[in-house]
Amino acid sequence: ETGVTQTPRHLVMGMTNKKSLKCEQHLGHNAMYWYKQSAKKPLELMFVYSLEERVENNSVPSRFSPECPNSSHLFLHLHTLQPEDSALYLCASSHMGGNTEAFFGQGTRLTVV
Amino acid sequence: DAKTTQPPSMDCAEGRAANLPCNHSTISGNEYVYWYRQIHSQGPQYIIHGLKNNETNEMASLIITEDRKSSTLILPHATLRDTAVYYCIVRVIIQGAQKLVFGQGTRLTINP
């Protein structure tokens, strides 16, 4: 248990569905992140939020829409996904900069059918 | 972003020290080296980090060369539960947030 909670843990959705992934932390962190990990590939950084402001968007398609309503919560809204979007989606959080580490959630295993 | 190079796989006997190397020859003076590990499809777990001095915690030791172009993660007494993919990362700060760019890592297998 890292203090970063992701829900749901597993999700199956059709290509025409709209769903949201949720990430929550009560560690007092003020930076949050979304990563994607496809099968047998390294983690890819998708989005970075610092003080609830998006500071990095790594060429992620618009069918993925992040939202950070406050420093404790991060969402990833999904719509019209493709089967190749099936992956493990990981959320992380950290304090700003300095001599600290990021904590990862256990991820949401997404399958697009 | 500074790139890291790690061997794709390593084996180690249970109870022995596991030494995982990493090259980061383009690291800048204020960039930290971080190590994480990922046990089959779980979220990555933080292990240790350092800037220029050697570091030790309850999980591992980190040895950074004087020129900072390479480092070695040491698991002093490896157990079967240490089997995982180990990632060496040069951390970048963007507007205060931590940008961790993961490579392929080293798949460490601990053998009984």
mmCIF file with all atom_site columns, C-alpha atoms in Angstrom:
data_model
loop_
_atom_site.group_PDB
_atom_site.id
_atom_site.type_symbol
_atom_site.label_atom_id
_atom_site.label_alt_id
_atom_site.label_comp_id
_atom_site.label_asym_id
_atom_site.label_entity_id
_atom_site.label_seq_id
_atom_site.pdbx_PDB_ins_code
_atom_site.Cartn_x
_atom_site.Cartn_y
_atom_site.Cartn_z
_atom_site.occupancy
_atom_site.B_iso_or_equiv
_atom_site.pdbx_formal_charge
_atom_site.auth_seq_id
_atom_site.auth_comp_id
_atom_site.auth_asym_id
_atom_site.auth_atom_id
_atom_site.pdbx_PDB_model_num
ATOM 1   C CA . GLU A 1 1   ? 0.000   0.000   0.000   1.00 0.00 ? 1   GLU A CA 1
ATOM 2   C CA . THR A 1 2   ? 1.662   3.205   -1.213  1.00 0.00 ? 2   THR A CA 1
ATOM 3   C CA . GLY A 1 3   ? -1.034  5.721   -0.331  1.00 0.00 ? 3   GLY A CA 1
ATOM 4   C CA . VAL A 1 4   ? -2.011  6.162   -3.976  1.00 0.00 ? 4   VAL A CA 1
ATOM 5   C CA . THR A 1 5   ? -5.330  4.475   -4.765  1.00 0.00 ? 5   THR A CA 1
ATOM 6   C CA . GLN A 1 6   ? -6.607  3.798   -8.249  1.00 0.00 ? 6   GLN A CA 1
ATOM 7   C CA . THR A 1 7   ? -10.130 2.717   -9.176  1.00 0.00 ? 7   THR A CA 1
ATOM 8   C CA . PRO A 1 8   ? -11.297 0.621   -10.792 1.00 0.00 ? 8   PRO A CA 1
ATOM 9   C CA . ARG A 1 9   ? -8.544  -2.012  -10.744 1.00 0.00 ? 9   ARG A CA 1
ATOM 10  C CA . HIS A 1 10  ? -9.921  -3.650  -13.883 1.00 0.00 ? 10  HIS A CA 1
ATOM 11  C CA . LEU A 1 11  ? -12.078 -2.188  -16.638 1.00 0.00 ? 11  LEU A CA 1
ATOM 12  C CA . VAL A 1 12  ? -13.464 -3.616  -19.860 1.00 0.00 ? 12  VAL A CA 1
ATOM 13  C CA . MET A 1 13  ? -15.043 -1.122  -22.223 1.00 0.00 ? 13  MET A CA 1
ATOM 14  C CA . GLY A 1 14  ? -16.336 -1.027  -25.742 1.00 0.00 ? 14  GLY A CA 1
ATOM 15  C CA . MET A 1 15  ? -14.928 1.328   -28.340 1.00 0.00 ? 15  MET A CA 1
ATOM 16  C CA . THR A 1 16  ? -18.006 3.561   -28.167 1.00 0.00 ? 16  THR A CA 1
ATOM 17  C CA . ASN A 1 17  ? -18.130 3.789   -24.379 1.00 0.00 ? 17  ASN A CA 1
ATOM 18  C CA . LYS A 1 18  ? -17.089 6.657   -22.151 1.00 0.00 ? 18  LYS A CA 1
ATOM 19  C CA . LYS A 1 19  ? -15.425 5.808   -18.867 1.00 0.00 ? 19  LYS A CA 1
ATOM 20  C CA . SER A 1 20  ? -13.171 7.464   -16.313 1.00 0.00 ? 20  SER A CA 1
ATOM 21  C CA . LEU A 1 21  ? -10.214 6.259   -14.296 1.00 0.00 ? 21  LEU A CA 1
ATOM 22  C CA . LYS A 1 22  ? -9.765  7.717   -10.837 1.00 0.00 ? 22  LYS A CA 1
ATOM 23  C CA . CYS A 1 23  ? -6.637  8.283   -8.770  1.00 0.00 ? 23  CYS A CA 1
ATOM 24  C CA . GLU A 1 24  ? -6.596  9.515   -5.200  1.00 0.00 ? 24  GLU A CA 1
ATOM 25  C CA . GLN A 1 25  ? -3.800  10.327  -2.779  1.00 0.00 ? 25  GLN A CA 1
ATOM 26  C CA . HIS A 1 26  ? -3.824  11.751  0.729   1.00 0.00 ? 26  HIS A CA 1
ATOM 27  C CA . LEU A 1 27  ? -0.074  12.025  1.105   1.00 0.00 ? 27  LEU A CA 1
ATOM 28  C CA . GLY A 1 28  ? -0.053  15.800  0.842   1.00 0.00 ? 28  GLY A CA 1
ATOM 29  C CA . HIS A 1 29  ? 1.568   15.629  -2.581  1.00 0.00 ? 29  HIS A CA 1
ATOM 30  C CA . ASN A 1 30  ? 1.033   18.429  -5.086  1.00 0.00 ? 30  ASN A CA 1
ATOM 31  C CA . ALA A 1 31  ? 2.184   16.798  -8.306  1.00 0.00 ? 31  ALA A CA 1
ATOM 32  C CA . MET A 1 32  ? 0.375   13.926  -10.026 1.00 0.00 ? 32  MET A CA 1
ATOM 33  C CA . TYR A 1 33  ? 1.070   11.825  -13.104 1.00 0.00 ? 33  TYR A CA 1
ATOM 34  C CA . TRP A 1 34  ? -0.525  9.386   -15.542 1.00 0.00 ? 34  TRP A CA 1
ATOM 35  C CA . TYR A 1 35  ? 1.537   6.623   -17.140 1.00 0.00 ? 35  TYR A CA 1
ATOM 36  C CA . LYS A 1 36  ? 0.569   3.968   -19.676 1.00 0.00 ? 36  LYS A CA 1
ATOM 37  C CA . GLN A 1 37  ? 2.183   0.538   -19.833 1.00 0.00 ? 37  GLN A CA 1
ATOM 38  C CA . SER A 1 38  ? 1.347   -1.633  -22.830 1.00 0.00 ? 38  SER A CA 1
ATOM 39  C CA . ALA A 1 39  ? 2.185   -5.329  -22.826 1.00 0.00 ? 39  ALA A CA 1
ATOM 40  C CA . LYS A 1 40  ? 5.920   -6.018  -22.559 1.00 0.00 ? 40  LYS A CA 1
ATOM 41  C CA . LYS A 1 41  ? 6.778   -2.324  -22.926 1.00 0.00 ? 41  LYS A CA 1
ATOM 42  C CA . PRO A 1 42  ? 8.216   0.222   -20.508 1.00 0.00 ? 42  PRO A CA 1
ATOM 43  C CA . LEU A 1 43  ? 6.061   2.823   -18.853 1.00 0.00 ? 43  LEU A CA 1
ATOM 44  C CA . GLU A 1 44  ? 5.189   5.824   -21.019 1.00 0.00 ? 44  GLU A CA 1
ATOM 45  C CA . LEU A 1 45  ? 4.591   9.158   -19.340 1.00 0.00 ? 45  LEU A CA 1
ATOM 46  C CA . MET A 1 46  ? 1.273   10.595  -20.508 1.00 0.00 ? 46  MET A CA 1
ATOM 47  C CA . PHE A 1 47  ? 0.464   13.651  -18.392 1.00 0.00 ? 47  PHE A CA 1
ATOM 48  C CA . VAL A 1 48  ? 2.065   15.633  -15.586 1.00 0.00 ? 48  VAL A CA 1
ATOM 49  C CA . TYR A 1 49  ? 0.210   17.951  -13.219 1.00 0.00 ? 49  TYR A CA 1
ATOM 50  C CA . SER A 1 50  ? 1.954   20.391  -10.918 1.00 0.00 ? 50  SER A CA 1
ATOM 51  C CA . LEU A 1 51  ? -0.227  22.324  -8.457  1.00 0.00 ? 51  LEU A CA 1
ATOM 52  C CA . GLU A 1 52  ? -3.292  21.215  -10.443 1.00 0.00 ? 52  GLU A CA 1
ATOM 53  C CA . GLU A 1 53  ? -1.909  22.682  -13.667 1.00 0.00 ? 53  GLU A CA 1
ATOM 54  C CA . ARG A 1 54  ? -1.025  20.426  -16.574 1.00 0.00 ? 54  ARG A CA 1
ATOM 55  C CA . VAL A 1 55  ? 2.659   20.918  -17.345 1.00 0.00 ? 55  VAL A CA 1
ATOM 56  C CA . GLU A 1 56  ? 3.350   18.011  -19.699 1.00 0.00 ? 56  GLU A CA 1
ATOM 57  C CA . ASN A 1 57  ? 1.310   16.289  -22.383 1.00 0.00 ? 57  ASN A CA 1
ATOM 58  C CA . ASN A 1 58  ? 3.390   13.742  -24.236 1.00 0.00 ? 58  ASN A CA 1
ATOM 59  C CA . SER A 1 59  ? 1.558   13.756  -27.580 1.00 0.00 ? 59  SER A CA 1
ATOM 60  C CA . VAL A 1 60  ? -1.331  11.804  -26.122 1.00 0.00 ? 60  VAL A CA 1
ATOM 61  C CA . PRO A 1 61  ? -4.393  11.427  -28.406 1.00 0.00 ? 61  PRO A CA 1
ATOM 62  C CA . SER A 1 62  ? -7.397  13.567  -27.516 1.00 0.00 ? 62  SER A CA 1
ATOM 63  C CA . ARG A 1 63  ? -9.472  10.474  -26.729 1.00 0.00 ? 63  ARG A CA 1
ATOM 64  C CA . PHE A 1 64  ? -7.604  10.582  -23.400 1.00 0.00 ? 64  PHE A CA 1
ATOM 65  C CA . SER A 1 65  ? -8.607  13.621  -21.360 1.00 0.00 ? 65  SER A CA 1
ATOM 66  C CA . PRO A 1 66  ? -7.052  14.230  -17.928 1.00 0.00 ? 66  PRO A CA 1
ATOM 67  C CA . GLU A 1 67  ? -8.593  16.267  -15.149 1.00 0.00 ? 67  GLU A CA 1
ATOM 68  C CA . CYS A 1 68  ? -7.065  17.382  -11.859 1.00 0.00 ? 68  CYS A CA 1
ATOM 69  C CA . PRO A 1 69  ? -9.808  19.078  -9.794  1.00 0.00 ? 69  PRO A CA 1
ATOM 70  C CA . ASN A 1 70  ? -7.629  19.348  -6.687  1.00 0.00 ? 70  ASN A CA 1
ATOM 71  C CA . SER A 1 71  ? -4.233  18.207  -5.476  1.00 0.00 ? 71  SER A CA 1
ATOM 72  C CA . SER A 1 72  ? -5.606  14.923  -4.098  1.00 0.00 ? 72  SER A CA 1
ATOM 73  C CA . HIS A 1 73  ? -7.479  13.672  -7.138  1.00 0.00 ? 73  HIS A CA 1
ATOM 74  C CA . LEU A 1 74  ? -6.631  12.924  -10.741 1.00 0.00 ? 74  LEU A CA 1
ATOM 75  C CA . PHE A 1 75  ? -8.929  11.534  -13.405 1.00 0.00 ? 75  PHE A CA 1
ATOM 76  C CA . LEU A 1 76  ? -8.382  10.143  -16.875 1.00 0.00 ? 76  LEU A CA 1
ATOM 77  C CA . HIS A 1 77  ? -11.508 10.405  -19.007 1.00 0.00 ? 77  HIS A CA 1
ATOM 78  C CA . LEU A 1 78  ? -11.697 7.904   -21.848 1.00 0.00 ? 78  LEU A CA 1
ATOM 79  C CA . HIS A 1 79  ? -13.872 8.011   -24.978 1.00 0.00 ? 79  HIS A CA 1
ATOM 80  C CA . THR A 1 80  ? -13.910 6.231   -28.326 1.00 0.00 ? 80  THR A CA 1
ATOM 81  C CA . LEU A 1 81  ? -10.838 4.199   -27.474 1.00 0.00 ? 81  LEU A CA 1
ATOM 82  C CA . GLN A 1 82  ? -9.197  1.664   -29.758 1.00 0.00 ? 82  GLN A CA 1
ATOM 83  C CA . PRO A 1 83  ? -8.189  -1.925  -28.920 1.00 0.00 ? 83  PRO A CA 1
ATOM 84  C CA . GLU A 1 84  ? -4.527  -0.847  -28.977 1.00 0.00 ? 84  GLU A CA 1
ATOM 85  C CA . ASP A 1 85  ? -5.286  1.409   -26.009 1.00 0.00 ? 85  ASP A CA 1
ATOM 86  C CA . SER A 1 86  ? -5.623  -1.696  -23.859 1.00 0.00 ? 86  SER A CA 1
ATOM 87  C CA . ALA A 1 87  ? -2.916  -1.393  -21.220 1.00 0.00 ? 87  ALA A CA 1
ATOM 88  C CA . LEU A 1 88  ? -2.120  -0.894  -17.549 1.00 0.00 ? 88  LEU A CA 1
ATOM 89  C CA . TYR A 1 89  ? -2.709  2.743   -16.607 1.00 0.00 ? 89  TYR A CA 1
ATOM 90  C CA . LEU A 1 90  ? -0.696  3.910   -13.634 1.00 0.00 ? 90  LEU A CA 1
ATOM 91  C CA . CYS A 1 91  ? -1.081  6.985   -11.524 1.00 0.00 ? 91  CYS A CA 1
ATOM 92  C CA . ALA A 1 92  ? 1.691   8.465   -9.386  1.00 0.00 ? 92  ALA A CA 1
ATOM 93  C CA . SER A 1 93  ? 2.089   11.408  -7.049  1.00 0.00 ? 93  SER A CA 1
ATOM 94  C CA . SER A 1 94  ? 4.974   13.265  -5.448  1.00 0.00 ? 94  SER A CA 1
ATOM 95  C CA . HIS A 1 95  ? 5.975   16.395  -3.625  1.00 0.00 ? 95  HIS A CA 1
ATOM 96  C CA . MET A 1 96  ? 7.298   19.141  -5.833  1.00 0.00 ? 96  MET A CA 1
ATOM 97  C CA . GLY A 1 97  ? 10.945  18.798  -6.896  1.00 0.00 ? 97  GLY A CA 1
ATOM 98  C CA . GLY A 1 98  ? 13.779  18.330  -4.488  1.00 0.00 ? 98  GLY A CA 1
ATOM 99  C CA . ASN A 1 99  ? 15.034  15.274  -2.731  1.00 0.00 ? 99  ASN A CA 1
ATOM 100 C CA . THR A 1 100 ? 11.832  13.208  -2.835  1.00 0.00 ? 100 THR A CA 1
ATOM 101 C CA . GLU A 1 101 ? 10.372  10.196  -4.601  1.00 0.00 ? 101 GLU A CA 1
ATOM 102 C CA . ALA A 1 102 ? 7.180   9.469   -6.505  1.00 0.00 ? 102 ALA A CA 1
ATOM 103 C CA . PHE A 1 103 ? 4.663   6.924   -5.265  1.00 0.00 ? 103 PHE A CA 1
ATOM 104 C CA . PHE A 1 104 ? 2.725   4.780   -7.717  1.00 0.00 ? 104 PHE A CA 1
ATOM 105 C CA . GLY A 1 105 ? -0.707  3.264   -7.476  1.00 0.00 ? 105 GLY A CA 1
ATOM 106 C CA . GLN A 1 106 ? -1.409  -0.352  -8.416  1.00 0.00 ? 106 GLN A CA 1
ATOM 107 C CA . GLY A 1 107 ? -2.884  0.643   -11.729 1.00 0.00 ? 107 GLY A CA 1
ATOM 108 C CA . THR A 1 108 ? -6.057  0.062   -13.704 1.00 0.00 ? 108 THR A CA 1
ATOM 109 C CA . ARG A 1 109 ? -5.930  -2.808  -16.192 1.00 0.00 ? 109 ARG A CA 1
ATOM 110 C CA . LEU A 1 110 ? -7.953  -1.548  -19.166 1.00 0.00 ? 110 LEU A CA 1
ATOM 111 C CA . THR A 1 111 ? -9.225  -3.787  -21.949 1.00 0.00 ? 111 THR A CA 1
ATOM 112 C CA . VAL A 1 112 ? -10.909 -2.191  -24.969 1.00 0.00 ? 112 VAL A CA 1
ATOM 113 C CA . VAL A 1 113 ? -13.104 -4.577  -26.938 1.00 0.00 ? 113 VAL A CA 1
ATOM 114 C CA . ASP B 2 1   ? 16.351  14.185  -21.111 1.00 0.00 ? 1   ASP B CA 1
ATOM 115 C CA . ALA B 2 2   ? 19.375  12.136  -20.063 1.00 0.00 ? 2   ALA B CA 1
ATOM 116 C CA . LYS B 2 3   ? 19.212  8.576   -21.354 1.00 0.00 ? 3   LYS B CA 1
ATOM 117 C CA . THR B 2 4   ? 20.127  5.533   -19.285 1.00 0.00 ? 4   THR B CA 1
ATOM 118 C CA . THR B 2 5   ? 21.476  2.194   -20.489 1.00 0.00 ? 5   THR B CA 1
ATOM 119 C CA . GLN B 2 6   ? 20.967  -1.036  -18.564 1.00 0.00 ? 6   GLN B CA 1
ATOM 120 C CA . PRO B 2 7   ? 21.560  -4.701  -19.388 1.00 0.00 ? 7   PRO B CA 1
ATOM 121 C CA . PRO B 2 8   ? 18.243  -6.293  -20.411 1.00 0.00 ? 8   PRO B CA 1
ATOM 122 C CA . SER B 2 9   ? 18.525  -9.200  -17.988 1.00 0.00 ? 9   SER B CA 1
ATOM 123 C CA . MET B 2 10  ? 20.588  -10.573 -15.119 1.00 0.00 ? 10  MET B CA 1
ATOM 124 C CA . ASP B 2 11  ? 20.532  -13.616 -12.881 1.00 0.00 ? 11  ASP B CA 1
ATOM 125 C CA . CYS B 2 12  ? 21.624  -13.878 -9.279  1.00 0.00 ? 12  CYS B CA 1
ATOM 126 C CA . ALA B 2 13  ? 21.638  -16.678 -6.718  1.00 0.00 ? 13  ALA B CA 1
ATOM 127 C CA . GLU B 2 14  ? 19.468  -16.327 -3.669  1.00 0.00 ? 14  GLU B CA 1
ATOM 128 C CA . GLY B 2 15  ? 21.420  -14.966 -0.711  1.00 0.00 ? 15  GLY B CA 1
ATOM 129 C CA . ARG B 2 16  ? 24.101  -13.397 -2.854  1.00 0.00 ? 16  ARG B CA 1
ATOM 130 C CA . ALA B 2 17  ? 24.521  -9.700  -3.634  1.00 0.00 ? 17  ALA B CA 1
ATOM 131 C CA . ALA B 2 18  ? 22.884  -8.514  -6.827  1.00 0.00 ? 18  ALA B CA 1
ATOM 132 C CA . ASN B 2 19  ? 24.758  -5.693  -8.570  1.00 0.00 ? 19  ASN B CA 1
ATOM 133 C CA . LEU B 2 20  ? 22.788  -3.894  -11.274 1.00 0.00 ? 20  LEU B CA 1
ATOM 134 C CA . PRO B 2 21  ? 24.744  -1.453  -13.455 1.00 0.00 ? 21  PRO B CA 1
ATOM 135 C CA . CYS B 2 22  ? 23.456  1.644   -15.212 1.00 0.00 ? 22  CYS B CA 1
ATOM 136 C CA . ASN B 2 23  ? 25.122  4.089   -17.583 1.00 0.00 ? 23  ASN B CA 1
ATOM 137 C CA . HIS B 2 24  ? 23.941  7.705   -17.708 1.00 0.00 ? 24  HIS B CA 1
ATOM 138 C CA . SER B 2 25  ? 26.776  9.498   -19.460 1.00 0.00 ? 25  SER B CA 1
ATOM 139 C CA . THR B 2 26  ? 24.709  12.587  -20.416 1.00 0.00 ? 26  THR B CA 1
ATOM 140 C CA . ILE B 2 27  ? 23.501  13.335  -16.887 1.00 0.00 ? 27  ILE B CA 1
ATOM 141 C CA . SER B 2 28  ? 23.569  17.005  -15.870 1.00 0.00 ? 28  SER B CA 1
ATOM 142 C CA . GLY B 2 29  ? 25.077  18.294  -12.654 1.00 0.00 ? 29  GLY B CA 1
ATOM 143 C CA . ASN B 2 30  ? 21.806  18.789  -10.797 1.00 0.00 ? 30  ASN B CA 1
ATOM 144 C CA . GLU B 2 31  ? 19.978  15.670  -11.976 1.00 0.00 ? 31  GLU B CA 1
ATOM 145 C CA . TYR B 2 32  ? 19.336  12.830  -9.567  1.00 0.00 ? 32  TYR B CA 1
ATOM 146 C CA . VAL B 2 33  ? 19.612  9.120   -10.344 1.00 0.00 ? 33  VAL B CA 1
ATOM 147 C CA . TYR B 2 34  ? 16.548  7.167   -9.211  1.00 0.00 ? 34  TYR B CA 1
ATOM 148 C CA . TRP B 2 35  ? 15.954  3.425   -9.040  1.00 0.00 ? 35  TRP B CA 1
ATOM 149 C CA . TYR B 2 36  ? 12.527  1.815   -9.107  1.00 0.00 ? 36  TYR B CA 1
ATOM 150 C CA . ARG B 2 37  ? 11.470  -1.779  -9.514  1.00 0.00 ? 37  ARG B CA 1
ATOM 151 C CA . GLN B 2 38  ? 8.308   -3.347  -10.874 1.00 0.00 ? 38  GLN B CA 1
ATOM 152 C CA . ILE B 2 39  ? 7.127   -6.749  -9.803  1.00 0.00 ? 39  ILE B CA 1
ATOM 153 C CA . HIS B 2 40  ? 4.911   -8.363  -12.395 1.00 0.00 ? 40  HIS B CA 1
ATOM 154 C CA . SER B 2 41  ? 2.222   -5.859  -13.468 1.00 0.00 ? 41  SER B CA 1
ATOM 155 C CA . GLN B 2 42  ? 2.172   -4.016  -10.155 1.00 0.00 ? 42  GLN B CA 1
ATOM 156 C CA . GLY B 2 43  ? 2.913   -0.317  -9.792  1.00 0.00 ? 43  GLY B CA 1
ATOM 157 C CA . PRO B 2 44  ? 6.611   0.583   -9.696  1.00 0.00 ? 44  PRO B CA 1
ATOM 158 C CA . GLN B 2 45  ? 8.162   0.660   -6.239  1.00 0.00 ? 45  GLN B CA 1
ATOM 159 C CA . TYR B 2 46  ? 10.714  3.269   -5.252  1.00 0.00 ? 46  TYR B CA 1
ATOM 160 C CA . ILE B 2 47  ? 14.052  1.833   -4.109  1.00 0.00 ? 47  ILE B CA 1
ATOM 161 C CA . ILE B 2 48  ? 16.648  4.568   -3.693  1.00 0.00 ? 48  ILE B CA 1
ATOM 162 C CA . HIS B 2 49  ? 18.031  7.737   -5.255  1.00 0.00 ? 49  HIS B CA 1
ATOM 163 C CA . GLY B 2 50  ? 21.202  9.814   -5.175  1.00 0.00 ? 50  GLY B CA 1
ATOM 164 C CA . LEU B 2 51  ? 22.916  12.870  -6.595  1.00 0.00 ? 51  LEU B CA 1
ATOM 165 C CA . LYS B 2 52  ? 26.651  12.357  -6.194  1.00 0.00 ? 52  LYS B CA 1
ATOM 166 C CA . ASN B 2 53  ? 27.296  10.559  -2.930  1.00 0.00 ? 53  ASN B CA 1
ATOM 167 C CA . ASN B 2 54  ? 26.767  6.876   -2.291  1.00 0.00 ? 54  ASN B CA 1
ATOM 168 C CA . GLU B 2 55  ? 23.497  6.134   -0.569  1.00 0.00 ? 55  GLU B CA 1
ATOM 169 C CA . THR B 2 56  ? 22.171  3.254   1.522   1.00 0.00 ? 56  THR B CA 1
ATOM 170 C CA . ASN B 2 57  ? 18.742  2.455   2.898   1.00 0.00 ? 57  ASN B CA 1
ATOM 171 C CA . GLU B 2 58  ? 16.958  -0.614  4.198   1.00 0.00 ? 58  GLU B CA 1
ATOM 172 C CA . MET B 2 59  ? 16.399  -1.948  0.689   1.00 0.00 ? 59  MET B CA 1
ATOM 173 C CA . ALA B 2 60  ? 19.630  -1.296  -1.180  1.00 0.00 ? 60  ALA B CA 1
ATOM 174 C CA . SER B 2 61  ? 22.811  0.654   -1.720  1.00 0.00 ? 61  SER B CA 1
ATOM 175 C CA . LEU B 2 62  ? 23.546  3.017   -4.578  1.00 0.00 ? 62  LEU B CA 1
ATOM 176 C CA . ILE B 2 63  ? 27.085  3.581   -5.752  1.00 0.00 ? 63  ILE B CA 1
ATOM 177 C CA . ILE B 2 64  ? 27.582  6.560   -8.098  1.00 0.00 ? 64  ILE B CA 1
ATOM 178 C CA . THR B 2 65  ? 30.914  7.014   -9.867  1.00 0.00 ? 65  THR B CA 1
ATOM 179 C CA . GLU B 2 66  ? 32.833  10.205  -9.251  1.00 0.00 ? 66  GLU B CA 1
ATOM 180 C CA . ASP B 2 67  ? 32.155  11.493  -12.770 1.00 0.00 ? 67  ASP B CA 1
ATOM 181 C CA . ARG B 2 68  ? 28.442  10.589  -12.281 1.00 0.00 ? 68  ARG B CA 1
ATOM 182 C CA . LYS B 2 69  ? 28.300  8.857   -15.640 1.00 0.00 ? 69  LYS B CA 1
ATOM 183 C CA . SER B 2 70  ? 27.324  5.501   -14.188 1.00 0.00 ? 70  SER B CA 1
ATOM 184 C CA . SER B 2 71  ? 25.924  3.926   -11.072 1.00 0.00 ? 71  SER B CA 1
ATOM 185 C CA . THR B 2 72  ? 25.327  0.510   -9.521  1.00 0.00 ? 72  THR B CA 1
ATOM 186 C CA . LEU B 2 73  ? 22.390  -0.628  -7.458  1.00 0.00 ? 73  LEU B CA 1
ATOM 187 C CA . ILE B 2 74  ? 23.314  -3.257  -4.897  1.00 0.00 ? 74  ILE B CA 1
ATOM 188 C CA . LEU B 2 75  ? 20.820  -5.602  -3.262  1.00 0.00 ? 75  LEU B CA 1
ATOM 189 C CA . PRO B 2 76  ? 23.047  -7.049  -0.535  1.00 0.00 ? 76  PRO B CA 1
ATOM 190 C CA . HIS B 2 77  ? 21.282  -10.352 0.119   1.00 0.00 ? 77  HIS B CA 1
ATOM 191 C CA . ALA B 2 78  ? 18.908  -11.089 -2.725  1.00 0.00 ? 78  ALA B CA 1
ATOM 192 C CA . THR B 2 79  ? 15.751  -13.095 -2.052  1.00 0.00 ? 79  THR B CA 1
ATOM 193 C CA . LEU B 2 80  ? 13.280  -14.692 -4.442  1.00 0.00 ? 80  LEU B CA 1
ATOM 194 C CA . ARG B 2 81  ? 10.949  -11.732 -3.826  1.00 0.00 ? 81  ARG B CA 1
ATOM 195 C CA . ASP B 2 82  ? 13.527  -9.425  -5.394  1.00 0.00 ? 82  ASP B CA 1
ATOM 196 C CA . THR B 2 83  ? 12.780  -10.911 -8.818  1.00 0.00 ? 83  THR B CA 1
ATOM 197 C CA . ALA B 2 84  ? 11.510  -7.902  -10.785 1.00 0.00 ? 84  ALA B CA 1
ATOM 198 C CA . VAL B 2 85  ? 12.318  -5.406  -13.518 1.00 0.00 ? 85  VAL B CA 1
ATOM 199 C CA . TYR B 2 86  ? 14.668  -2.728  -12.178 1.00 0.00 ? 86  TYR B CA 1
ATOM 200 C CA . TYR B 2 87  ? 14.641  0.737   -13.711 1.00 0.00 ? 87  TYR B CA 1
ATOM 201 C CA . CYS B 2 88  ? 17.432  3.283   -13.500 1.00 0.00 ? 88  CYS B CA 1
ATOM 202 C CA . ILE B 2 89  ? 16.125  6.782   -14.236 1.00 0.00 ? 89  ILE B CA 1
ATOM 203 C CA . VAL B 2 90  ? 17.641  10.246  -14.474 1.00 0.00 ? 90  VAL B CA 1
ATOM 204 C CA . ARG B 2 91  ? 15.005  12.476  -12.973 1.00 0.00 ? 91  ARG B CA 1
ATOM 205 C CA . VAL B 2 92  ? 14.108  15.788  -14.635 1.00 0.00 ? 92  VAL B CA 1
ATOM 206 C CA . ILE B 2 93  ? 12.135  18.547  -12.911 1.00 0.00 ? 93  ILE B CA 1
ATOM 207 C CA . ILE B 2 94  ? 9.463   20.353  -14.934 1.00 0.00 ? 94  ILE B CA 1
ATOM 208 C CA . GLN B 2 95  ? 7.760   23.256  -13.189 1.00 0.00 ? 95  GLN B CA 1
ATOM 209 C CA . GLY B 2 96  ? 8.378   21.553  -9.870  1.00 0.00 ? 96  GLY B CA 1
ATOM 210 C CA . ALA B 2 97  ? 7.003   18.152  -10.879 1.00 0.00 ? 97  ALA B CA 1
ATOM 211 C CA . GLN B 2 98  ? 9.164   15.062  -11.304 1.00 0.00 ? 98  GLN B CA 1
ATOM 212 C CA . LYS B 2 99  ? 9.500   13.724  -14.826 1.00 0.00 ? 99  LYS B CA 1
ATOM 213 C CA . LEU B 2 100 ? 10.515  10.071  -14.663 1.00 0.00 ? 100 LEU B CA 1
ATOM 214 C CA . VAL B 2 101 ? 11.229  8.576   -18.081 1.00 0.00 ? 101 VAL B CA 1
ATOM 215 C CA . PHE B 2 102 ? 11.358  4.793   -17.850 1.00 0.00 ? 102 PHE B CA 1
ATOM 216 C CA . GLY B 2 103 ? 13.518  2.733   -20.197 1.00 0.00 ? 103 GLY B CA 1
ATOM 217 C CA . GLN B 2 104 ? 13.445  -1.009  -20.726 1.00 0.00 ? 104 GLN B CA 1
ATOM 218 C CA . GLY B 2 105 ? 15.110  -1.724  -17.377 1.00 0.00 ? 105 GLY B CA 1
ATOM 219 C CA . THR B 2 106 ? 16.915  -4.867  -16.246 1.00 0.00 ? 106 THR B CA 1
ATOM 220 C CA . ARG B 2 107 ? 14.909  -8.009  -15.632 1.00 0.00 ? 107 ARG B CA 1
ATOM 221 C CA . LEU B 2 108 ? 16.539  -9.499  -12.527 1.00 0.00 ? 108 LEU B CA 1
ATOM 222 C CA . THR B 2 109 ? 15.843  -13.143 -11.763 1.00 0.00 ? 109 THR B CA 1
ATOM 223 C CA . ILE B 2 110 ? 16.816  -14.512 -8.376  1.00 0.00 ? 110 ILE B CA 1
ATOM 224 C CA . ASN B 2 111 ? 17.423  -18.246 -8.516  1.00 0.00 ? 111 ASN B CA 1
ATOM 225 C CA . PRO B 2 112 ? 17.054  -20.596 -5.545  1.00 0.00 ? 112 PRO B CA 1
#
